[in-house]
CSV table of C-alpha atoms in Angstrom, one decimal:
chain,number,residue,atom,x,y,z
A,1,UNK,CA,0.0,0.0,0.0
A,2,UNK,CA,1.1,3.3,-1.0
A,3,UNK,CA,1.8,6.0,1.6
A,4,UNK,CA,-0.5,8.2,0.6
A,5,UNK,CA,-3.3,5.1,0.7
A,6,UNK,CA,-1.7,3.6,3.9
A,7,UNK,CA,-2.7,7.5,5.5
A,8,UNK,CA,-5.5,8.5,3.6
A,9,UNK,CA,-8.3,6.4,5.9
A,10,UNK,CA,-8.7,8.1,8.7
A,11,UNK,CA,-6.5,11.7,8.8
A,12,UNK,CA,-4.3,14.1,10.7
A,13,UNK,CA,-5.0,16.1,13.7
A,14,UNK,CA,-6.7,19.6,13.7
A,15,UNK,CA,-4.4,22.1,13.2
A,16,UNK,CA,-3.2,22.3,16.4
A,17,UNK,CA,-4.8,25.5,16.7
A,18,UNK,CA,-3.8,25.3,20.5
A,19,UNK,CA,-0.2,24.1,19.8
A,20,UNK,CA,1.3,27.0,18.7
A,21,UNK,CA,4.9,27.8,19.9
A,22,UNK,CA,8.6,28.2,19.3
A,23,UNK,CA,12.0,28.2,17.5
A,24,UNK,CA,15.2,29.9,16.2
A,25,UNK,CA,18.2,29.2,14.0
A,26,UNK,CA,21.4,27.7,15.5
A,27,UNK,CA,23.4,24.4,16.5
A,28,UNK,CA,23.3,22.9,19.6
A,29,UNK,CA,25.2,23.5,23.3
A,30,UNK,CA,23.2,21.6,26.1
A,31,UNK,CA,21.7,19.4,24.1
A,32,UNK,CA,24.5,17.7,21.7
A,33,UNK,CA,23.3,16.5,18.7
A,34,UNK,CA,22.9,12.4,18.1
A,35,UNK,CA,22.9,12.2,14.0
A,36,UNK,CA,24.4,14.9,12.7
A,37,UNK,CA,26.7,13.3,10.0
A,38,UNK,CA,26.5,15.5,7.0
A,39,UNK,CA,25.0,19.1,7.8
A,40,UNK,CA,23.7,21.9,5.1
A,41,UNK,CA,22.1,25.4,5.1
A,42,UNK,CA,18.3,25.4,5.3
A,43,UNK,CA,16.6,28.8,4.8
A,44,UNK,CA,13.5,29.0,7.1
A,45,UNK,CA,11.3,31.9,8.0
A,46,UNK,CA,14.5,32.9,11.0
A,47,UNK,CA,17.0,33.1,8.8
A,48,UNK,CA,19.6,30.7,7.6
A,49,UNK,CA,20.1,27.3,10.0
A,50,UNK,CA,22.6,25.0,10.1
A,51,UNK,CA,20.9,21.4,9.8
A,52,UNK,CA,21.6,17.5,9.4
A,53,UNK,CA,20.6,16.1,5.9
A,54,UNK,CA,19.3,13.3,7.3
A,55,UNK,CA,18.1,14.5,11.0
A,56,UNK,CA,17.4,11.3,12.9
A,57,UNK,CA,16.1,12.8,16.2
A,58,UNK,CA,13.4,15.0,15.3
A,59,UNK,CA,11.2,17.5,17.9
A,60,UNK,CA,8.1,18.8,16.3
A,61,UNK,CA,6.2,22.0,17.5
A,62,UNK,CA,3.3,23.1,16.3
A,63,UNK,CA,1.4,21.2,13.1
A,64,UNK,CA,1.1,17.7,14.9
A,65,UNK,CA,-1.1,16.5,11.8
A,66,UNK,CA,1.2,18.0,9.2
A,67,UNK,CA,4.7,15.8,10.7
A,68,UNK,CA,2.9,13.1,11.2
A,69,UNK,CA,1.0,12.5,7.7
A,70,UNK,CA,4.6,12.9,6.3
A,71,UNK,CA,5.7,9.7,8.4
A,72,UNK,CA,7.9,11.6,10.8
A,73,UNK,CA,8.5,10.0,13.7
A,74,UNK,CA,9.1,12.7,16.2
A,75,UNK,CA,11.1,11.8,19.6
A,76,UNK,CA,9.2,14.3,21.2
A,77,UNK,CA,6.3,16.7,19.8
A,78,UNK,CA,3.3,19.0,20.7
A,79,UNK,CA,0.7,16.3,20.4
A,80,UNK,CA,-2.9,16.7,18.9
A,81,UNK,CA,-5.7,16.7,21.6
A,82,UNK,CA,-9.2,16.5,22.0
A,83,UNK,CA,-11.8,13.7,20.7
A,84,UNK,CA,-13.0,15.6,17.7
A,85,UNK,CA,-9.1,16.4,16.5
A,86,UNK,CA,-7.7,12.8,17.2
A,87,UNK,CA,-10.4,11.7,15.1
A,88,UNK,CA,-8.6,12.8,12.1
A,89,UNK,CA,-5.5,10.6,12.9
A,90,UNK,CA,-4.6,7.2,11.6
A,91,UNK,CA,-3.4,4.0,13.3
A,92,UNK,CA,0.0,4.7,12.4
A,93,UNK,CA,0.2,8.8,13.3
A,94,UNK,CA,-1.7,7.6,16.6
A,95,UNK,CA,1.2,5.2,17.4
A,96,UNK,CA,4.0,7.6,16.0
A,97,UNK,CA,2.4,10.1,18.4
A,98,UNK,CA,2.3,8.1,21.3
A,99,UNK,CA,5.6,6.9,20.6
A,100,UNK,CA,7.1,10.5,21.0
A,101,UNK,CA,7.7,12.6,24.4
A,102,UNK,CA,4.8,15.2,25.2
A,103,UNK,CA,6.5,18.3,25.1
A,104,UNK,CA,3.8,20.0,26.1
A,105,UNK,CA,1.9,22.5,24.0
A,106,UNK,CA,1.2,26.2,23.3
A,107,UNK,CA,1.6,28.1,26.1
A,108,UNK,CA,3.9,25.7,27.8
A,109,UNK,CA,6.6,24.3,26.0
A,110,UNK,CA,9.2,22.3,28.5
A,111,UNK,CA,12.5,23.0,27.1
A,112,UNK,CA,13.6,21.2,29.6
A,113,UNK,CA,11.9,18.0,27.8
A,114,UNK,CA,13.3,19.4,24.9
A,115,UNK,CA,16.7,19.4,26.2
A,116,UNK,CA,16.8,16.0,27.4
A,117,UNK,CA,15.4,14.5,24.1
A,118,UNK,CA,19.2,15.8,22.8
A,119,UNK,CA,17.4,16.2,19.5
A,120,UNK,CA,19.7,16.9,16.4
A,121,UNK,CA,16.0,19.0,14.8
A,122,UNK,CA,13.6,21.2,16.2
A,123,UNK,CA,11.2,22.5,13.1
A,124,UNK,CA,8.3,24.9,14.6
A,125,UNK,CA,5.1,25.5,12.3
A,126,UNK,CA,3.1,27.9,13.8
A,127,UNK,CA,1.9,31.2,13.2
A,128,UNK,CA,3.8,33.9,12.9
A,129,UNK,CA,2.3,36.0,16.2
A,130,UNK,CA,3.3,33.1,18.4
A,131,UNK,CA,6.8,33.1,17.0
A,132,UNK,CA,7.6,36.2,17.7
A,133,UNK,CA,5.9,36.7,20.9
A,134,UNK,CA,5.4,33.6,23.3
A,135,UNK,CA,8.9,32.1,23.0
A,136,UNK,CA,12.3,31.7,24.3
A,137,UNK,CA,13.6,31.1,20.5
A,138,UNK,CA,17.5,31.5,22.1
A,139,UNK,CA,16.7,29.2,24.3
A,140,UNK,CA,15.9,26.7,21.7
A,141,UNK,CA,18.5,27.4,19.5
A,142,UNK,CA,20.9,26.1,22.4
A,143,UNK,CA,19.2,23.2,22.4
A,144,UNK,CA,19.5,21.8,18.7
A,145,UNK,CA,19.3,23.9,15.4
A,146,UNK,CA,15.9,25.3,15.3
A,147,UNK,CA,13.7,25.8,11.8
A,148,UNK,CA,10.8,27.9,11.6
A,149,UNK,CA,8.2,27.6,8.7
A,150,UNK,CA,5.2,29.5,9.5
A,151,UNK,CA,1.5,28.5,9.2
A,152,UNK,CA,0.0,30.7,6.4
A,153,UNK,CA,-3.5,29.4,5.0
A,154,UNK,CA,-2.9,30.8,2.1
A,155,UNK,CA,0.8,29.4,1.5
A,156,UNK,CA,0.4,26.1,2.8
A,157,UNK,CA,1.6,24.0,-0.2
A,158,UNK,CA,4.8,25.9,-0.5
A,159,UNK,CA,4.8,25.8,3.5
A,160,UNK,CA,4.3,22.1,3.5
A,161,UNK,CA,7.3,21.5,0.5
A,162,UNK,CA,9.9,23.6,2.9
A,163,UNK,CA,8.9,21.3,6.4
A,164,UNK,CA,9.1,18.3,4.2
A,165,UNK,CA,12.5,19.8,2.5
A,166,UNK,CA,13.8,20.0,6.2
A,167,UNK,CA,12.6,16.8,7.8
A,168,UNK,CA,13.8,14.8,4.7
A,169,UNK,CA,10.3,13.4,3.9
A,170,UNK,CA,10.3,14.7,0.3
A,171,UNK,CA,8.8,11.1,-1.0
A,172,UNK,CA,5.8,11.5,1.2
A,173,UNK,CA,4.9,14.6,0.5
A,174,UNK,CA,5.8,14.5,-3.2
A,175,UNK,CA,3.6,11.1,-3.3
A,176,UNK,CA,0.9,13.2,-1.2
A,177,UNK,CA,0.8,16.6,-3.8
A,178,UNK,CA,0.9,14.3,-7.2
A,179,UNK,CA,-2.1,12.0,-5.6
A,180,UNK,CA,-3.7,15.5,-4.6
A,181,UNK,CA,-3.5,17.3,-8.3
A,182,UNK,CA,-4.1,14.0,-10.1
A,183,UNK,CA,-7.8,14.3,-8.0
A,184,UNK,CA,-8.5,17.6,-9.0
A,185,UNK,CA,-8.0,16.9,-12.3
A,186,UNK,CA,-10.3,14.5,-12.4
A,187,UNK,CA,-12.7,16.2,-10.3
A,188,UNK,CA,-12.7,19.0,-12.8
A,189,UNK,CA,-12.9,17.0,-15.8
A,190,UNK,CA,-15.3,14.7,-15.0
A,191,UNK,CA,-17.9,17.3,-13.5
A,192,UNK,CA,-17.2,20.4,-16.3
A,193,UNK,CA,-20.4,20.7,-17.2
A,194,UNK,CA,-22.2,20.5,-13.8
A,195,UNK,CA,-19.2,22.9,-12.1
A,196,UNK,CA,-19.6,25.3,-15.4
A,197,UNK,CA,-22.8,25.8,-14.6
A,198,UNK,CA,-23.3,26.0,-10.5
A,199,UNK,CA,-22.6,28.5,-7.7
A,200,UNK,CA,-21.3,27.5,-4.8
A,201,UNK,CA,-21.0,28.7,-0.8
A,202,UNK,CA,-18.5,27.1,1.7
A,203,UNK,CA,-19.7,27.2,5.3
A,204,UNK,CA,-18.1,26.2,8.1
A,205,UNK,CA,-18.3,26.9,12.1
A,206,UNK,CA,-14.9,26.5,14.1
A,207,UNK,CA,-14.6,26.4,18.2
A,208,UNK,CA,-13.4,30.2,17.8
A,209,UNK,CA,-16.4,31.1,16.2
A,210,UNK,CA,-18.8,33.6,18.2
A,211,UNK,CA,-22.1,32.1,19.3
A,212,UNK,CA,-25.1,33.5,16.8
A,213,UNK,CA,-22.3,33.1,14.3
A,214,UNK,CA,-20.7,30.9,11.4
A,215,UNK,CA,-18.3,31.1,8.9
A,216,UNK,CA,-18.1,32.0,5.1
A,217,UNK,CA,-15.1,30.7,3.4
A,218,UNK,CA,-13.9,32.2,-0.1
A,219,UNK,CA,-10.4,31.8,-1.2
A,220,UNK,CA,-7.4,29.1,-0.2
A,221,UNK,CA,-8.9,28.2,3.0
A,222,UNK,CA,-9.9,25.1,5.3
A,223,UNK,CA,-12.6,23.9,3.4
A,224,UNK,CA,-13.1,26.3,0.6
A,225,UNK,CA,-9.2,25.8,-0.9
A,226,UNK,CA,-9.3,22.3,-2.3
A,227,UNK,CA,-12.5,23.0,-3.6
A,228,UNK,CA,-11.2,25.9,-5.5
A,229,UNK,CA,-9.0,23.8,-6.8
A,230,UNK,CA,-11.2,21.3,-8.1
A,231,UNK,CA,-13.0,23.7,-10.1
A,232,UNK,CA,-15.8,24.9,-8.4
A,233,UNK,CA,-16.9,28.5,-8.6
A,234,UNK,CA,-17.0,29.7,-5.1
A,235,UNK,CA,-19.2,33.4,-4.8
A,236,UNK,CA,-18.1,36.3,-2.8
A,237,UNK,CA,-15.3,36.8,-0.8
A,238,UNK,CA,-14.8,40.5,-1.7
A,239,UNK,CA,-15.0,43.6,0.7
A,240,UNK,CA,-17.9,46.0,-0.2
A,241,UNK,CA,-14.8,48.3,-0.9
A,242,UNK,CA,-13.2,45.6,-3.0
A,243,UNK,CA,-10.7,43.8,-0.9
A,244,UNK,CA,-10.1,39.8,-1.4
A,245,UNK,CA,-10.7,37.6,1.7
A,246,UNK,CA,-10.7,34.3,2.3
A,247,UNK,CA,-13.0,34.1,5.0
A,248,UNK,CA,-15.4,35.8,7.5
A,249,UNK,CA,-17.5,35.6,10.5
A,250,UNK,CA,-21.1,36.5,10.0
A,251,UNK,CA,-24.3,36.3,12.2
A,252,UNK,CA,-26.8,33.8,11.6
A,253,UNK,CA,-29.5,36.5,11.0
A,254,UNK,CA,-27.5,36.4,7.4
A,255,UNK,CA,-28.3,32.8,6.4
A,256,UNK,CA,-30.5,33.8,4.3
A,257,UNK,CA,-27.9,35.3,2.3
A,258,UNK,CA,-26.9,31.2,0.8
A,259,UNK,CA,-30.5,31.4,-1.2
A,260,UNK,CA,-28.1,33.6,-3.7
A,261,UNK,CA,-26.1,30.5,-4.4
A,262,UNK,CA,-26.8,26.9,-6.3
A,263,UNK,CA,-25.4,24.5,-3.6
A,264,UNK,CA,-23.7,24.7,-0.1
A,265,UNK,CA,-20.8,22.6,1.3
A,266,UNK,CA,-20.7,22.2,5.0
A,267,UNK,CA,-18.2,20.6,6.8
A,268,UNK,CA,-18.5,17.0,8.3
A,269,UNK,CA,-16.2,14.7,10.5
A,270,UNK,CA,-14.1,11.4,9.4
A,271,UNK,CA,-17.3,9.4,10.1
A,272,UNK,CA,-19.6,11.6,7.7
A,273,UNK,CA,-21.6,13.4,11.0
A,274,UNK,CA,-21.4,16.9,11.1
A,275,UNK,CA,-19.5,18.6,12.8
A,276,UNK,CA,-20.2,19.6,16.1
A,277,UNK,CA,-19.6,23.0,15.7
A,278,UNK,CA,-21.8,23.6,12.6
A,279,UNK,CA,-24.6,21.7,14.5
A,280,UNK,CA,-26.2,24.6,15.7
A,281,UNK,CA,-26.7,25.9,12.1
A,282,UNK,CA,-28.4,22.6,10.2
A,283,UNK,CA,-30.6,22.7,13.6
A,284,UNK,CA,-31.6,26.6,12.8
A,285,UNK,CA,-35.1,26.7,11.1
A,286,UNK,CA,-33.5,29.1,8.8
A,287,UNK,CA,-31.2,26.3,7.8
A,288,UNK,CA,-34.1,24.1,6.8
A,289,UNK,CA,-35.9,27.1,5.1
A,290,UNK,CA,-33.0,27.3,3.1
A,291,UNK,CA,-34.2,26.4,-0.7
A,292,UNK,CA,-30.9,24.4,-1.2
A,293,UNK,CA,-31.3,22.2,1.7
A,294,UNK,CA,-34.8,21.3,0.7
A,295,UNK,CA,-33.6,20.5,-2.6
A,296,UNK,CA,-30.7,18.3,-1.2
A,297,UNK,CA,-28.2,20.6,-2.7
A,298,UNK,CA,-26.6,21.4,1.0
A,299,UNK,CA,-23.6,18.9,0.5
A,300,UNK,CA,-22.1,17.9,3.6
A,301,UNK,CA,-18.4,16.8,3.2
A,302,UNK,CA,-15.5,16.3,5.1
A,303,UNK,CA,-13.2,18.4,6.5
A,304,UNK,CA,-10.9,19.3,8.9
A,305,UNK,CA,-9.4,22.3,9.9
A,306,UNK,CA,-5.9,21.3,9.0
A,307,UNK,CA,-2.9,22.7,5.9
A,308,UNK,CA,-2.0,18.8,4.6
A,309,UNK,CA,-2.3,17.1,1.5
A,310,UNK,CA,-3.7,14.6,2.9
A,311,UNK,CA,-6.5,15.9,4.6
A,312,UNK,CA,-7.3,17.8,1.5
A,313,UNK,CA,-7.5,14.5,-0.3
A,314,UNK,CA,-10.0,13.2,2.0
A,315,UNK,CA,-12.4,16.4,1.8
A,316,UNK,CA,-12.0,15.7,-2.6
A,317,UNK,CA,-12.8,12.3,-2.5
A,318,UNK,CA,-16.0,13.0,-0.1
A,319,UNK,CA,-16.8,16.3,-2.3
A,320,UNK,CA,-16.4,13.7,-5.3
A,321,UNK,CA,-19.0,11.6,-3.8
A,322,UNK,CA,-21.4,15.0,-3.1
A,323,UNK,CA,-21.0,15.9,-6.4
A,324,UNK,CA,-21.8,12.6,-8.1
A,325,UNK,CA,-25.3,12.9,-6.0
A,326,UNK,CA,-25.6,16.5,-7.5
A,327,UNK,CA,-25.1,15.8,-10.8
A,328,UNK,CA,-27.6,12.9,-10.9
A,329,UNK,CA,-30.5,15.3,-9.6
């Protein structure tokens, strides 16, 4: 089995929008490096590090989902957490994780965990406010050299090609973005006429979202990016004075504002229930009222809130099956 197929059942961890953390640029000074054969200059987001080609003793922070779907096997890591994110994870991530030291997570990173794990690779993806400001970066920099890529929804294939550049997993994620563009393809081919001729809205709700509130997303982002990419024409997303967003809170008084569109995605979990968050929106009665959910043009699909390849491809091949429902009506 492929790697892409032996991860693509059951995926990665939410975003780990609670893990946020750490990092800097450097070699190593209490913690002595243990693989550290053959080094090279990486250029990360801090600047130019000093790292092993082949790094053997790896510390994640941050993206949990992202490491792990590339077949990293951390020593020690910010973990995912919660039911609703570990959902996402397969057998193997599940056992890579549990293999690896809890470092703790965002606030409270031990760097004294760190320190012991004498790793020869700390890579931080997170974003960029939490890099600069919740940190000891020197700190880790003592420790082991110290990359930081960070976490930009709208960059997160280039993103994801520099981590995987500076863990060494270039197969996986290679495998992972041809698997990913070969399904788009497809998806767009197959479904031109249906996708030349319907307006879509993305919905979502996340567990930031304001009660009385949900989620319109536009342009490259959780659930609303790969479908871009397959084709489909996604309205709005502009400011009324013209600026491009991908995303944006709105009350629920504005549901009725979907009526404008053909067909709705809304997000679902690995097992094809919705989502817990959104719940509170299909239960609405202006939900129901909606003429696209009485028509059985609301698709529900899955997605999770993370920046992988491989949770991407999960969310195409359930949009694939919405679609091929849509088509036939």
């Amino acid at each position: 089995m492929t790697p892409f197929r032996r991860r693509a059942a059951l995926f990665a961890g939410a975003l780990l929008s609670t893990t946020l953390a750490l990092t800097a640029c450097g070699s190593s000074s209490s913690g002595t490096p243990q693989s550290s054969s053959e080094m090279r200059s990486f250029t990360a987001d801090n600047g130019t590090v000093h790292i092993p080609v082949h790094p053997k003793r790896i510390v994640t922070v941050g993206s949990a989902n992202l490491f792990l779907e590339m077949g990293v096997k951390p020593v020690g890591m910010t973990p995912v957490t919660g039911s609703s994110n570990l959902a996402w994870l397969s057998a193997e991530e599940k056992a890579n994780q549990d293999a690896a030291a809890d470092i703790g997570a965002y606030p409270n990173i031990s760097y004294e965990k760190i320190a012991a794990l004498k790793p020869d690779l700390i890579v931080v993806n997170v974003p960029d406010f939490a890099w600069k400001k919740s940190y000891n970066r020197d700190r880790l920099a003592s420790i082991a050299p110290t990359v930081y890529i960070e976490i930009d929804n709208t960059k997160w294939k280039t993103q994801g090609a520099r981590v995987a550049d500076a863990v060494d997993e270039h197969g996986a994620f290679n495998e992972d973005k041809a698997a990913y563009d070969r399904l788009t393809a497809e998806i767009k081919t197959k479904y031109r006429s249906l996708l030349g001729s319907t307006t879509f809205a993305v919905v979502d709700r996340y567990t930031t979202t304001d009660e009385g509130s949900f989620n319109r997303e536009y342009g490259a982002w959780y659930c609303s990016g790969y479908a871009g990419d397959a084709g489909l024409n996604i309205v709005g997303g502009q400011t009324a004075k013209g600026t491009k967003i991908d995303n944006e809170t709105v009350s629920m008084e504005r549901l009725g504002d979907l009526a404008k569109v053909d067909a709705i995605l809304y997000p679902l979990t690995p097992d094809g229930k919705t989502k817990r968050e959104f719940e509170t929106v299909v239960e609405s009665n202006a939900w129901k009222s909606l003429p696209e959910v009485s028509a059985g043009r609301a698709l529900g699909v899955k997605c999770a809130t993370t920046l992988t390849y491989p949770s991407k491809i999960t969310s195409l091949e359930s949009l694939e099956q919405g679609l091929s429902k849509l088509a036939g009506k």
